[in-house]
């Protein structure tokens, strides 16, 4: 293809060099107030840098600096970089949950990309929802796209020991009740657990999402685990800027990379790293946007028998900096080669197997071998039964083995307020064999499906040394959390799933080996309860929350908005003037 033909095929040229002189004048002249030279408008690939920077998203607060390194790379490769902001989703501060706004951020990303003269896109991501939301939006437009993960914080250190951001939070109550942990101790631990720029350094959702995009083939090899403050992360950003220009010239779009093979690879790698259960809901939504059929059962069929190779919190004891020093995700991908589609294409134009064939492990205490894994079977298990007709999930590597087969009486909380008000009531009829059930925290019920599924153990049981119990809800839990926690129950209670009918005292059977979750109540009684059930009122009648409640899908479908599933292409045929 001649250089002239390449230029004519660039999407941005319909803005900057259209047949209509007036339109071209408008698009070029106002952009010139930024001091742009003529050749920026004469057929150089235009690269949009989608930045999720925000000071309200502390995990992403360093991304403004990263954007400058991406820009260097774009300019070096002959492209023209334009940075743009989209809705930034901070897991730490946003109420009622950042998940409520994932689909909104995806819409922001999609429409911004489509409406502007971009030939390719770089996604700067970090905190949990910023990765799937921007990727979902980019999938719906389907331009050449590369992801630059912001990277994890440096290891937390407290009194000489590793302290994992997020994971330590779930240990806090036990430490206060049983270990004399003071307010002063807490302040010191807070500082120690977040000692540098970057996202959570456990294998929480943010790290899981970074590993997800690398295993999908959407980052340069080795990008996921590099700490945010390591100079090699800046090099990776600059090289990604160079590479996206070449991807535009090659017309290497997301749909070319995100095949069924890529998704299967991601599922298996997620099992091997002990990744977050949130991986399921985000990968399913991404697949829906790009048009790849992905079923909840696939996560069990493909991943549940995969061994755990990475010894990171919350399933193990190390952190992301240790993972990077040990060789990072390339080592895992190489170890997993007999399980993966090694011919799956990646953003550098090479297959994933070839990208990682030279990887070396430098610490087998952090990254194990297939022959001697940390856990024989680590993938997420998908449960079915009358209590979850469309499925529920549990993470065995973070659960207590003795509770994986369990029968106990339900202790039911109708909503999160009920739980907060009564979980620590000294008179609550509950013991270690009970099954805690929380309703009303699903996609529609909260709304937004928050990370409250790892319900805290009651005070009176914590002081007796009980550290885990079976807990069931239609919500999610943080990827940094742990416990025998059944999540994503579908259909959720708010839409009339059987979870809505559970009452305190009912017997519940959890049988993870046989993938069963059953409410042991006879059909006649369930019909009686169903007939008396009244759907809860909607939360909002206006704005985005109203739209969300009307159109959000159930968890087993990825909790996307129903009208966003599928892609709409990058074409915009009408001009603004």
XYZ file of N, CA, C and O in Angstrom, residues 267 270-271 275-277 279-280 296-306 377-384 388 390-399 404 485-489 510-517:
208
model
N -9.041 -16.777 31.004
C -9.708 -17.543 32.061
C -8.722 -18.485 32.744
O -8.674 -18.592 33.982
N -6.079 -16.520 34.764
C -6.671 -15.982 35.989
C -6.715 -17.033 37.088
O -6.478 -16.731 38.262
N -7.006 -18.273 36.714
C -7.001 -19.351 37.704
C -5.597 -19.573 38.251
O -5.400 -19.739 39.458
N -6.685 -15.085 40.680
C -7.302 -13.788 40.430
C -8.669 -13.615 41.066
O -9.323 -14.572 41.490
N -9.112 -12.386 41.091
C -10.356 -11.977 41.742
C -11.592 -12.577 41.069
O -11.628 -12.773 39.853
N -12.634 -12.815 41.874
C -13.927 -13.234 41.317
C -14.531 -12.144 40.437
O -15.347 -12.429 39.564
N -13.148 -10.727 38.138
C -12.705 -11.052 36.785
C -13.858 -11.581 35.944
O -13.983 -11.253 34.762
N -14.707 -12.410 36.540
C -15.792 -13.054 35.797
C -16.755 -12.025 35.231
O -17.086 -12.044 34.040
N -21.137 -18.331 31.716
C -20.633 -18.445 33.076
C -19.981 -19.807 33.311
O -18.953 -19.912 33.990
N -20.530 -20.847 32.727
C -19.975 -22.192 32.910
C -18.555 -22.304 32.367
O -17.777 -23.142 32.825
N -18.222 -21.467 31.375
C -16.872 -21.513 30.798
C -15.801 -21.264 31.850
O -14.697 -21.822 31.771
N -16.105 -20.426 32.831
C -15.110 -20.095 33.852
C -14.790 -21.307 34.722
O -13.668 -21.445 35.211
N -15.776 -22.186 34.896
C -15.565 -23.415 35.656
C -14.944 -24.485 34.759
O -13.912 -25.073 35.081
N -15.535 -24.692 33.594
C -15.060 -25.729 32.678
C -13.604 -25.518 32.284
O -12.796 -26.461 32.258
N -13.242 -24.285 31.994
C -11.899 -23.979 31.518
C -10.904 -23.729 32.641
O -9.708 -24.012 32.479
N -11.386 -23.180 33.771
C -10.449 -22.708 34.776
C -10.382 -23.450 36.081
O -9.366 -23.366 36.788
N -11.420 -24.186 36.444
C -11.484 -24.706 37.817
C -10.449 -25.787 38.114
O -10.108 -26.019 39.277
N -9.944 -26.443 37.093
C -8.955 -27.511 37.311
C -7.516 -27.017 37.140
O -6.570 -27.803 37.223
N -7.356 -25.724 36.889
C -6.026 -25.150 36.708
C -5.348 -24.985 38.072
O -5.964 -24.502 39.021
N -5.931 -27.361 42.338
C -7.053 -26.804 41.584
C -7.446 -25.477 42.213
O -7.852 -25.433 43.369
N -7.322 -24.377 41.430
C -7.484 -23.064 42.041
C -8.517 -22.186 41.370
O -8.866 -21.134 41.879
N -9.000 -22.585 40.217
C -9.906 -21.718 39.476
C -11.220 -21.483 40.195
O -11.580 -22.195 41.139
N -11.932 -20.495 39.751
C -13.226 -20.136 40.340
C -14.248 -21.222 40.029
O -14.347 -21.697 38.902
N -15.006 -21.620 41.058
C -16.051 -22.632 40.885
C -17.393 -21.945 40.677
O -17.711 -20.963 41.350
N -18.168 -22.481 39.750
C -19.505 -21.956 39.455
C -20.534 -22.924 40.015
O -20.520 -24.123 39.691
N -21.402 -22.418 40.857
C -22.407 -23.241 41.529
C -23.777 -23.074 40.882
O -24.102 -22.003 40.366
N -24.563 -24.125 40.946
C -25.949 -24.061 40.490
C -26.829 -24.777 41.507
O -26.356 -25.527 42.349
N -29.681 -20.600 43.098
C -28.977 -19.797 42.079
C -29.159 -20.457 40.716
O -28.222 -21.034 40.160
N -29.332 -19.355 37.774
C -28.443 -18.869 36.714
C -26.984 -18.824 37.154
O -26.131 -18.300 36.433
N -26.709 -19.364 38.326
C -25.335 -19.492 38.768
C -24.943 -18.605 39.931
O -25.589 -17.598 40.237
N -23.875 -19.004 40.593
C -23.205 -18.235 41.644
C -21.748 -18.666 41.600
O -21.410 -19.687 40.995
N -20.861 -17.885 42.232
C -19.434 -18.208 42.142
C -18.799 -18.223 43.527
O -19.277 -17.591 44.466
N -17.701 -18.971 43.622
C -16.900 -19.009 44.843
C -15.444 -19.202 44.439
O -15.154 -19.838 43.417
N -14.534 -18.640 45.221
C -13.101 -18.735 44.941
C -12.471 -19.713 45.924
O -12.154 -19.357 47.059
N -12.278 -20.972 45.530
C -11.779 -21.994 46.461
C -10.419 -21.678 47.066
O -10.162 -22.006 48.224
N -9.537 -21.006 46.293
C -8.191 -20.745 46.806
C -8.186 -19.776 47.973
O -7.212 -19.711 48.731
N -9.274 -19.012 48.136
C -9.368 -18.048 49.233
C -10.328 -18.525 50.325
O -10.613 -17.791 51.266
N -10.836 -19.749 50.192
C -11.844 -20.267 51.114
C -11.219 -21.266 52.100
O -10.079 -21.691 51.950
N -16.065 -26.135 52.425
C -16.456 -26.274 51.024
C -17.623 -27.250 50.849
O -18.307 -27.237 49.835
N -16.984 -17.551 50.690
C -17.991 -16.558 50.343
C -18.587 -16.877 48.975
O -17.876 -16.898 47.962
N -19.885 -17.133 48.941
C -20.611 -17.381 47.694
C -21.164 -16.052 47.194
O -21.867 -15.342 47.924
N -20.848 -15.726 45.944
C -21.137 -14.407 45.393
C -21.922 -14.491 44.088
O -22.071 -15.561 43.515
N -22.389 -13.317 43.645
C -23.017 -13.163 42.317
C -24.238 -14.064 42.142
O -24.534 -14.512 41.024
N -24.952 -14.374 43.227
C -26.128 -15.233 43.110
C -27.091 -14.635 42.088
O -27.473 -13.467 42.174
N -24.280 -26.221 50.921
C -23.203 -25.807 50.025
C -22.343 -27.034 49.747
O -21.818 -27.651 50.675
N -22.203 -27.369 48.474
C -21.404 -28.526 48.076
C -20.552 -28.120 46.875
O -20.928 -28.350 45.726
N -19.408 -27.486 47.166
C -18.560 -26.975 46.093
C -18.019 -28.089 45.204
O -18.015 -27.946 43.974
N -17.557 -29.224 45.744
C -17.064 -30.286 44.856
C -18.090 -30.720 43.809
O -17.717 -31.049 42.683
N -19.374 -30.697 44.187
C -20.432 -31.073 43.244
C -21.156 -29.870 42.649
O -22.205 -30.016 41.997
N -20.590 -28.670 42.907
C -21.075 -27.424 42.304
C -22.548 -27.165 42.625
O -23.326 -26.747 41.771
N -22.913 -27.338 43.885
C -24.318 -27.259 44.275
C -24.528 -26.217 45.366
O -23.760 -26.131 46.319
N -25.601 -25.447 45.225
C -26.049 -24.525 46.273
C -27.565 -24.666 46.353
O -28.286 -24.298 45.417
